[in-house]
Coordinates of C-alpha atoms and ligand atoms in Angstrom, one line a residue:
M1 CA 102.4 76.5 118.9
A2 CA 98.7 76.6 118.0
S3 CA 98.0 75.4 114.5
D4 CA 96.0 78.5 113.8
A5 CA 98.9 80.7 114.8
V6 CA 98.9 84.1 113.2
F7 CA 102.3 85.7 112.4
V8 CA 103.1 89.3 111.9
T9 CA 103.5 88.6 108.2
K10 CA 103.1 86.0 105.5
S11 CA 104.9 86.1 102.2
S12 CA 102.7 86.8 99.1
M13 CA 103.3 84.2 96.4
P14 CA 102.3 83.7 92.8
S15 CA 100.6 80.4 92.0
Y16 CA 102.9 77.4 91.9
E17 CA 102.0 76.8 88.3
E18 CA 102.8 80.4 87.3
Y19 CA 106.2 80.3 88.9
V20 CA 107.1 76.9 87.5
E21 CA 106.1 77.9 84.1
A22 CA 108.1 81.1 84.4
I23 CA 111.3 79.3 85.4
R24 CA 111.1 76.6 82.7
P25 CA 113.3 78.6 80.2
L26 CA 116.2 78.4 82.6
W27 CA 116.4 74.6 81.8
D28 CA 117.2 75.6 78.2
S29 CA 119.5 78.5 78.8
H30 CA 121.3 77.2 81.9
W31 CA 121.9 80.9 82.7
L32 CA 121.1 81.0 86.4
T33 CA 122.8 84.1 87.6
N34 CA 125.3 86.9 86.7
M35 CA 122.9 89.5 85.3
G36 CA 120.8 87.2 83.1
C37 CA 117.8 88.3 81.0
Y38 CA 115.3 88.1 83.9
H39 CA 117.6 90.2 86.0
E40 CA 117.5 92.8 83.1
Q41 CA 113.8 92.5 82.7
L42 CA 113.1 93.0 86.4
E43 CA 115.4 96.0 86.5
S44 CA 113.5 97.6 83.6
E45 CA 110.0 96.8 85.1
L46 CA 110.9 98.0 88.5
K47 CA 112.5 101.2 87.2
K48 CA 109.1 101.9 85.7
Y49 CA 107.0 100.8 88.6
L50 CA 109.1 102.6 91.2
N51 CA 109.2 105.7 89.0
V52 CA 113.0 106.2 89.5
P53 CA 115.7 107.3 87.0
E54 CA 118.1 104.3 87.6
I55 CA 118.1 101.1 89.5
S56 CA 120.6 98.3 90.3
L57 CA 119.3 95.0 91.7
M58 CA 121.1 93.4 94.6
V59 CA 121.1 90.1 96.4
N60 CA 119.3 91.6 99.4
G61 CA 118.5 95.0 100.9
H62 CA 121.4 94.9 103.3
M63 CA 124.0 94.5 100.6
A64 CA 122.2 97.2 98.6
L65 CA 122.8 99.6 101.5
E66 CA 126.4 98.4 102.2
L67 CA 127.4 98.8 98.6
A68 CA 125.5 102.1 98.2
I69 CA 127.6 103.5 101.1
Q70 CA 130.8 102.0 99.7
A71 CA 130.2 103.5 96.3
F72 CA 130.8 107.0 97.7
G73 CA 134.3 106.1 99.0
F74 CA 134.1 108.0 102.3
P75 CA 137.4 108.0 104.3
E76 CA 137.6 105.5 107.0
G77 CA 136.2 106.8 110.3
S78 CA 133.9 109.3 108.7
Q79 CA 130.5 109.9 110.4
I80 CA 127.1 109.3 109.1
I81 CA 124.1 110.8 110.9
T82 CA 121.3 108.2 111.1
T83 CA 118.3 107.0 113.1
P84 CA 118.5 104.3 115.7
F85 CA 114.7 103.5 115.3
T86 CA 115.1 101.0 112.5
F87 CA 116.1 97.4 111.6
I88 CA 119.7 96.6 112.6
S89 CA 120.7 96.4 108.9
T90 CA 120.7 100.2 108.6
T91 CA 123.3 100.6 111.4
H92 CA 125.4 97.5 110.4
A93 CA 125.8 98.8 106.9
I94 CA 127.5 101.9 108.3
V95 CA 129.7 100.1 110.8
R96 CA 130.7 97.4 108.3
N97 CA 131.9 100.1 106.0
R98 CA 134.3 101.2 108.8
L99 CA 132.3 104.4 109.3
E100 CA 130.8 105.8 112.5
P101 CA 127.1 106.0 113.0
V102 CA 126.0 109.2 114.8
F103 CA 122.5 108.7 116.1
C104 CA 119.9 111.4 115.8
D105 CA 116.6 111.3 117.7
V106 CA 113.3 110.7 115.8
K107 CA 110.0 112.5 115.8
P108 CA 107.3 111.1 118.1
T109 CA 104.7 111.9 115.4
D110 CA 105.9 109.4 112.8
G111 CA 109.2 107.8 113.9
T112 CA 111.4 109.3 111.2
I113 CA 114.6 111.2 111.9
D114 CA 114.0 114.6 113.5
E115 CA 115.5 116.9 110.9
T116 CA 115.6 119.8 113.5
K117 CA 118.2 117.8 115.5
I118 CA 120.5 116.9 112.6
E119 CA 122.5 120.1 112.3
K120 CA 123.9 120.1 115.8
L121 CA 125.3 116.6 115.2
I122 CA 127.4 117.7 112.2
T123 CA 131.2 117.8 112.7
E124 CA 134.1 118.1 110.3
K125 CA 134.0 114.3 110.0
T126 CA 130.3 114.1 108.8
V127 CA 129.9 112.9 105.3
A128 CA 126.3 111.8 104.9
I129 CA 122.8 111.6 106.4
L130 CA 121.1 108.2 106.4
P131 CA 117.4 108.5 107.2
V132 CA 114.8 105.7 107.1
H133 CA 111.2 106.0 105.8
V134 CA 110.2 103.9 108.7
Y135 CA 106.9 102.0 108.3
G136 CA 106.6 103.8 105.0
H137 CA 106.3 107.2 106.7
V138 CA 108.1 109.6 104.4
C139 CA 110.9 111.6 106.0
N140 CA 111.0 115.4 105.8
I141 CA 112.8 115.1 102.4
E142 CA 112.9 118.9 101.8
G143 CA 114.3 119.7 105.3
I144 CA 116.9 117.0 105.1
Q145 CA 118.0 118.0 101.6
K146 CA 118.4 121.6 102.6
I147 CA 120.8 120.6 105.5
A148 CA 122.7 118.3 103.2
D149 CA 123.1 121.0 100.5
Q150 CA 124.3 123.6 103.1
H151 CA 126.9 121.2 104.5
K152 CA 127.7 119.3 101.4
L153 CA 126.6 116.0 102.7
K154 CA 125.3 113.0 100.8
V155 CA 121.8 111.7 101.6
I156 CA 121.3 107.9 101.5
Y157 CA 117.7 106.8 102.2
D158 CA 116.8 103.4 103.6
A159 CA 113.5 103.1 101.7
A160 CA 113.1 99.4 102.6
H161 CA 109.6 100.0 103.9
C162 CA 108.6 102.3 101.1
F163 CA 108.1 100.1 98.0
G164 CA 105.9 101.7 95.4
V165 CA 105.4 104.9 97.3
N166 CA 105.4 108.1 95.2
Y167 CA 106.1 111.5 96.7
R168 CA 105.3 114.8 94.9
G169 CA 105.0 113.1 91.6
C170 CA 108.3 111.1 91.7
G171 CA 109.1 107.7 93.1
I172 CA 110.3 107.8 96.7
G173 CA 113.6 106.3 95.4
S174 CA 114.3 109.4 93.4
Y175 CA 115.2 111.5 96.4
G176 CA 118.6 112.0 98.0
D177 CA 121.7 110.7 96.3
V178 CA 120.6 107.1 96.6
S179 CA 117.9 105.0 98.1
I180 CA 117.8 101.4 98.9
F181 CA 114.9 98.9 98.9
S182 CA 114.6 95.4 100.4
F183 CA 112.8 92.6 98.5
H184 CA 113.0 90.2 101.4
A185 CA 110.2 87.6 101.6
T186 CA 108.6 89.5 104.5
K187 CA 108.3 92.8 102.6
V188 CA 105.3 94.1 100.5
F189 CA 107.1 93.1 97.3
H190 CA 109.7 90.4 97.3
T191 CA 112.1 88.3 95.2
I192 CA 112.5 85.7 98.1
E193 CA 115.8 87.5 99.0
G194 CA 116.6 90.7 97.1
G195 CA 117.0 94.4 97.1
A196 CA 117.9 97.4 95.0
V197 CA 119.7 100.7 94.9
T198 CA 118.0 103.6 93.1
F199 CA 119.7 106.8 92.0
S200 CA 120.0 109.4 89.3
N201 CA 123.7 109.9 89.0
L202 CA 124.7 107.8 86.0
A203 CA 128.3 107.4 87.3
L204 CA 126.8 105.2 90.0
R205 CA 125.5 102.7 87.5
D206 CA 128.9 101.1 86.6
K207 CA 130.2 101.6 90.1
L208 CA 127.4 99.6 91.6
Y209 CA 127.5 97.0 88.9
N210 CA 131.2 96.4 89.6
L211 CA 130.8 96.5 93.4
K212 CA 128.1 93.7 93.3
N213 CA 130.4 91.6 91.1
F214 CA 133.6 91.5 93.2
G215 CA 134.8 94.8 91.7
I216 CA 135.6 93.0 88.5
Q217 CA 135.9 95.5 85.7
D218 CA 136.9 93.2 82.8
E219 CA 138.3 89.7 82.4
E220 CA 141.7 90.6 83.7
T221 CA 141.0 93.6 85.9
V222 CA 139.7 93.8 89.4
A223 CA 139.5 97.6 90.0
E224 CA 138.2 97.6 93.6
V225 CA 137.3 95.4 96.5
G226 CA 133.7 94.5 95.8
A227 CA 131.4 91.9 97.2
N228 CA 129.1 89.3 95.6
A229 CA 125.7 90.9 95.7
K230 CA 124.2 89.7 92.4
M231 CA 120.5 88.7 92.2
N232 CA 120.0 85.3 90.6
E233 CA 117.5 84.4 87.9
F234 CA 115.2 82.4 90.2
C235 CA 114.8 85.4 92.4
A236 CA 114.4 87.8 89.5
I237 CA 111.6 85.6 88.1
M238 CA 109.9 85.5 91.5
G239 CA 110.0 89.3 91.4
L240 CA 108.5 89.4 87.9
C241 CA 105.6 87.1 89.0
N242 CA 105.0 89.1 92.2
L243 CA 105.1 92.4 90.4
R244 CA 102.1 91.3 88.3
R245 CA 100.1 91.0 91.5
I246 CA 101.4 94.0 93.4
E247 CA 98.3 96.2 93.1
T248 CA 96.2 93.4 94.6
V249 CA 98.7 92.9 97.4
I250 CA 98.7 96.5 98.3
S251 CA 94.9 97.0 98.1
E252 CA 94.2 93.9 100.2
R253 CA 96.7 95.1 102.8
R254 CA 94.9 98.5 102.7
K255 CA 91.6 96.8 103.6
R256 CA 93.2 95.2 106.7
F257 CA 95.0 98.3 107.6
E258 CA 91.8 100.4 107.5
Y259 CA 89.8 97.8 109.4
Y260 CA 92.3 97.8 112.2
R261 CA 92.2 101.5 112.3
E262 CA 88.4 101.6 112.5
L263 CA 88.3 98.9 115.2
L264 CA 91.1 100.4 117.4
K265 CA 90.2 104.0 117.0
G266 CA 89.4 105.5 120.4
V267 CA 90.6 102.5 122.4
E268 CA 92.0 104.0 125.7
G269 CA 95.8 103.8 125.8
I270 CA 96.3 102.6 122.3
E271 CA 97.6 105.1 119.7
I272 CA 98.0 104.7 116.0
F273 CA 100.1 106.9 113.9
E274 CA 97.7 109.4 112.4
G275 CA 97.8 112.8 110.7
I276 CA 101.3 112.2 109.5
E277 CA 102.7 115.3 107.8
N278 CA 104.5 113.8 104.9
T279 CA 102.6 110.9 103.2
G280 CA 103.1 109.5 99.8
D281 CA 100.9 110.8 96.9
N282 CA 99.2 107.4 96.9
G283 CA 99.1 107.2 100.7
S284 CA 101.1 104.2 102.0
N285 CA 101.9 100.7 100.9
Y286 CA 100.4 99.4 104.2
A287 CA 103.5 97.4 104.9
Y288 CA 103.1 97.5 108.7
F289 CA 100.4 98.2 111.3
P290 CA 102.2 99.7 114.3
I291 CA 100.4 100.6 117.5
L292 CA 101.7 102.5 120.5
V293 CA 100.8 101.1 123.9
K294 CA 100.6 104.1 126.2
N295 CA 100.8 104.3 130.0
S296 CA 97.0 104.7 130.2
Y297 CA 96.5 101.2 128.7
P298 CA 95.9 98.6 131.4
L299 CA 98.8 96.4 130.3
S300 CA 102.4 97.3 129.4
R301 CA 103.5 96.8 125.8
D302 CA 105.2 93.6 126.8
G303 CA 102.1 92.5 128.7
L304 CA 100.0 93.0 125.6
Y305 CA 102.6 91.2 123.5
D306 CA 102.5 88.2 125.9
K307 CA 98.7 88.2 126.0
L308 CA 98.4 88.1 122.2
R309 CA 101.0 85.4 122.1
E310 CA 99.1 83.2 124.5
K311 CA 96.3 83.4 122.0
G312 CA 98.5 82.4 119.1
I313 CA 99.0 85.9 117.8
Y314 CA 102.6 86.7 117.2
T315 CA 103.2 90.4 117.0
R316 CA 106.6 92.0 116.8
K317 CA 108.3 94.8 118.8
Y318 CA 109.5 96.6 115.7
F319 CA 111.8 98.4 116.6
Y320 CA 112.9 97.4 120.1
P321 CA 115.6 97.7 121.3
L322 CA 117.0 100.7 119.4
T323 CA 119.9 99.6 117.2
A324 CA 122.1 102.0 119.2
D325 CA 121.3 100.0 122.3
Q326 CA 122.1 96.6 120.9
V327 CA 124.5 94.3 122.7
C328 CA 126.9 94.3 119.7
F329 CA 127.7 97.9 120.4
H330 CA 128.3 97.3 124.1
D331 CA 127.4 100.4 125.9
R332 CA 128.8 102.9 123.5
Y333 CA 125.6 104.7 122.7
T334 CA 123.3 103.9 125.6
K335 CA 123.9 107.3 127.2
L336 CA 122.9 109.3 124.1
D337 CA 120.0 111.6 124.2
L338 CA 117.5 109.6 122.2
V339 CA 114.4 110.3 124.3
C340 CA 111.7 110.1 121.6
A341 CA 113.2 107.1 119.9
R342 CA 113.5 105.2 123.2
A343 CA 109.9 106.1 124.1
L344 CA 108.6 104.9 120.8
S345 CA 110.7 101.8 121.0
A346 CA 109.3 101.0 124.5
Q347 CA 105.6 101.4 123.3
V348 CA 105.5 100.0 119.8
L349 CA 104.0 96.8 118.7
T350 CA 103.4 95.9 115.0
L351 CA 100.3 93.8 114.4
P352 CA 99.9 91.0 111.8
I353 CA 99.1 92.4 108.3
Y354 CA 99.3 90.6 105.0
E355 CA 97.3 90.1 101.9
D356 CA 95.1 87.2 102.9
L357 CA 94.9 87.8 106.6
E358 CA 91.3 87.0 107.4
M359 CA 89.1 90.0 108.4
Q360 CA 87.8 87.9 111.3
T361 CA 91.3 87.5 112.5
V362 CA 91.7 91.3 112.4
E363 CA 88.6 91.4 114.6
R364 CA 89.9 88.7 116.9
I365 CA 93.2 90.6 117.4
A366 CA 91.3 93.9 118.0
D367 CA 89.1 92.1 120.5
V368 CA 92.1 91.0 122.5
I369 CA 93.5 94.5 122.5
M370 CA 90.1 95.9 123.6
R371 CA 90.0 93.2 126.3
K372 CA 86.6 91.8 125.1
Ligands
LIG1 C1 114.4 94.6 105.7 C2 115.2 95.8 106.0 C3 116.5 96.0 105.6 C4 117.3 94.8 105.1 O1 116.9 94.2 104.0 P1 117.2 92.7 103.7 O2 116.6 92.5 102.3 O3 116.5 91.9 104.7 O4 118.6 92.5 103.7 C5 117.1 97.2 105.8 N1 116.5 98.2 106.4 C6 115.2 98.1 106.8 C7 114.6 99.3 107.4 C8 114.5 96.9 106.6 O5 113.3 96.8 107.1

C-alpha cells in the first residue's frame, strides 16, 4: 500500500489536547457509562442541533435501528417495505427483529425508495415502511407519509447519511414515526461508535431508554427483553468535541464536493446526481461523493475502481451488491424486480471526501477519471 494512499474517508477529530482535557473529569467521577452527565449533555446539544423533538443516544447506528423497530412490538413475521440500495445494517435490523424485508425498487434520479412502487407491495402483513435518505438525498417524505397514513403503517427512516440536514424548516429526524442516525467514525459527525433515535412520540422515550438498558425498568424489574445499547461517556465526550467543529467539517466537505463537481462535469460517461427534487433546506451535508460510471465511459465501474486503486486511491462501491443480493440471504431475493437499484449498484463509485482532503488530491483523482 502506497504511503500516500487516499481512502474514501478519514475521521474528523478534535485536537488531542482538547479531548484529553475534556475527559479529565472522568478521573474524578469514575462515572464511565450508564447515562452519565456527558451522555445527557450530548443528548440535549444534539436535540438542538438536529432540530428534533426528542432523541435517545445509542451505542451505534445499527442498534439504534434495531431497537427503534423493536419498540413498535410488531408481530413476528410482519413485513417491512424497504430499500435494498443501502448499507447492510438497514436490512439486518429488520431480519434480526424476526421480521421480513420486502424490497422496493429505488429511483434512478437519487437512489431513494421509489414511492410510486410501494403501494403494490403492501399486504395484510405489512406494518411499516423503512426508507433510507441515501447519500443524504431526502426521500419523498410527503408521498411516503401519505401512503403510510392511508394504510396505517409506521414510517421508520434510516437517516444515517443525513446528519444536520433540515427539510422544510424541521430537522430531517422529525419526519416519520422515528429516524435513526449513525455516529460511526466514518460519518460526517461521530462519537467513535454511536448513534441515535429521534422521534416525537413521548411514549417512545422510556421505551427506548429501557430497551437500550436490557429492558430494566427498576432495580427489581426487567419488563422486556432489551439489549445493551448505551453510549459511554468517552464517546459522548468525543461527540461534544466534534459538535463544536461540525460547521467547519461540513463547509470543508462542501468545498471538496463542489470542486469534484466542477472538474467532473461533462466528462463523457460519468454522471453525478444532480437536480435532485428533494434536497434539504441547507442543501446536503456532503457526506459522500458518488459518481455513476455509464456504458459510454471507456472503462467499466470495476475497471475504474481498479485503475484508481493502482494509483493508491481507494474508492468504494457503495452500495454494491444490493443488500437483497447478499450471500447471507442465499438466493431468496435475487429474482425480485429491482431494476433501477441493480443498475445504480452496478455503476456507482463513491470517491474520497473528507474535511482535510487536499484540493490537489481531488484534482489528481479527477485527472485519473478524465484519463489525463
Ligand atoms: C452507517 C450506517 C448504518 C449503521 O450505523 P453504525 O453506526 O455503523 O452501526 C446504518 N445505515 C446506514 C445507511 C449507514 O450508512
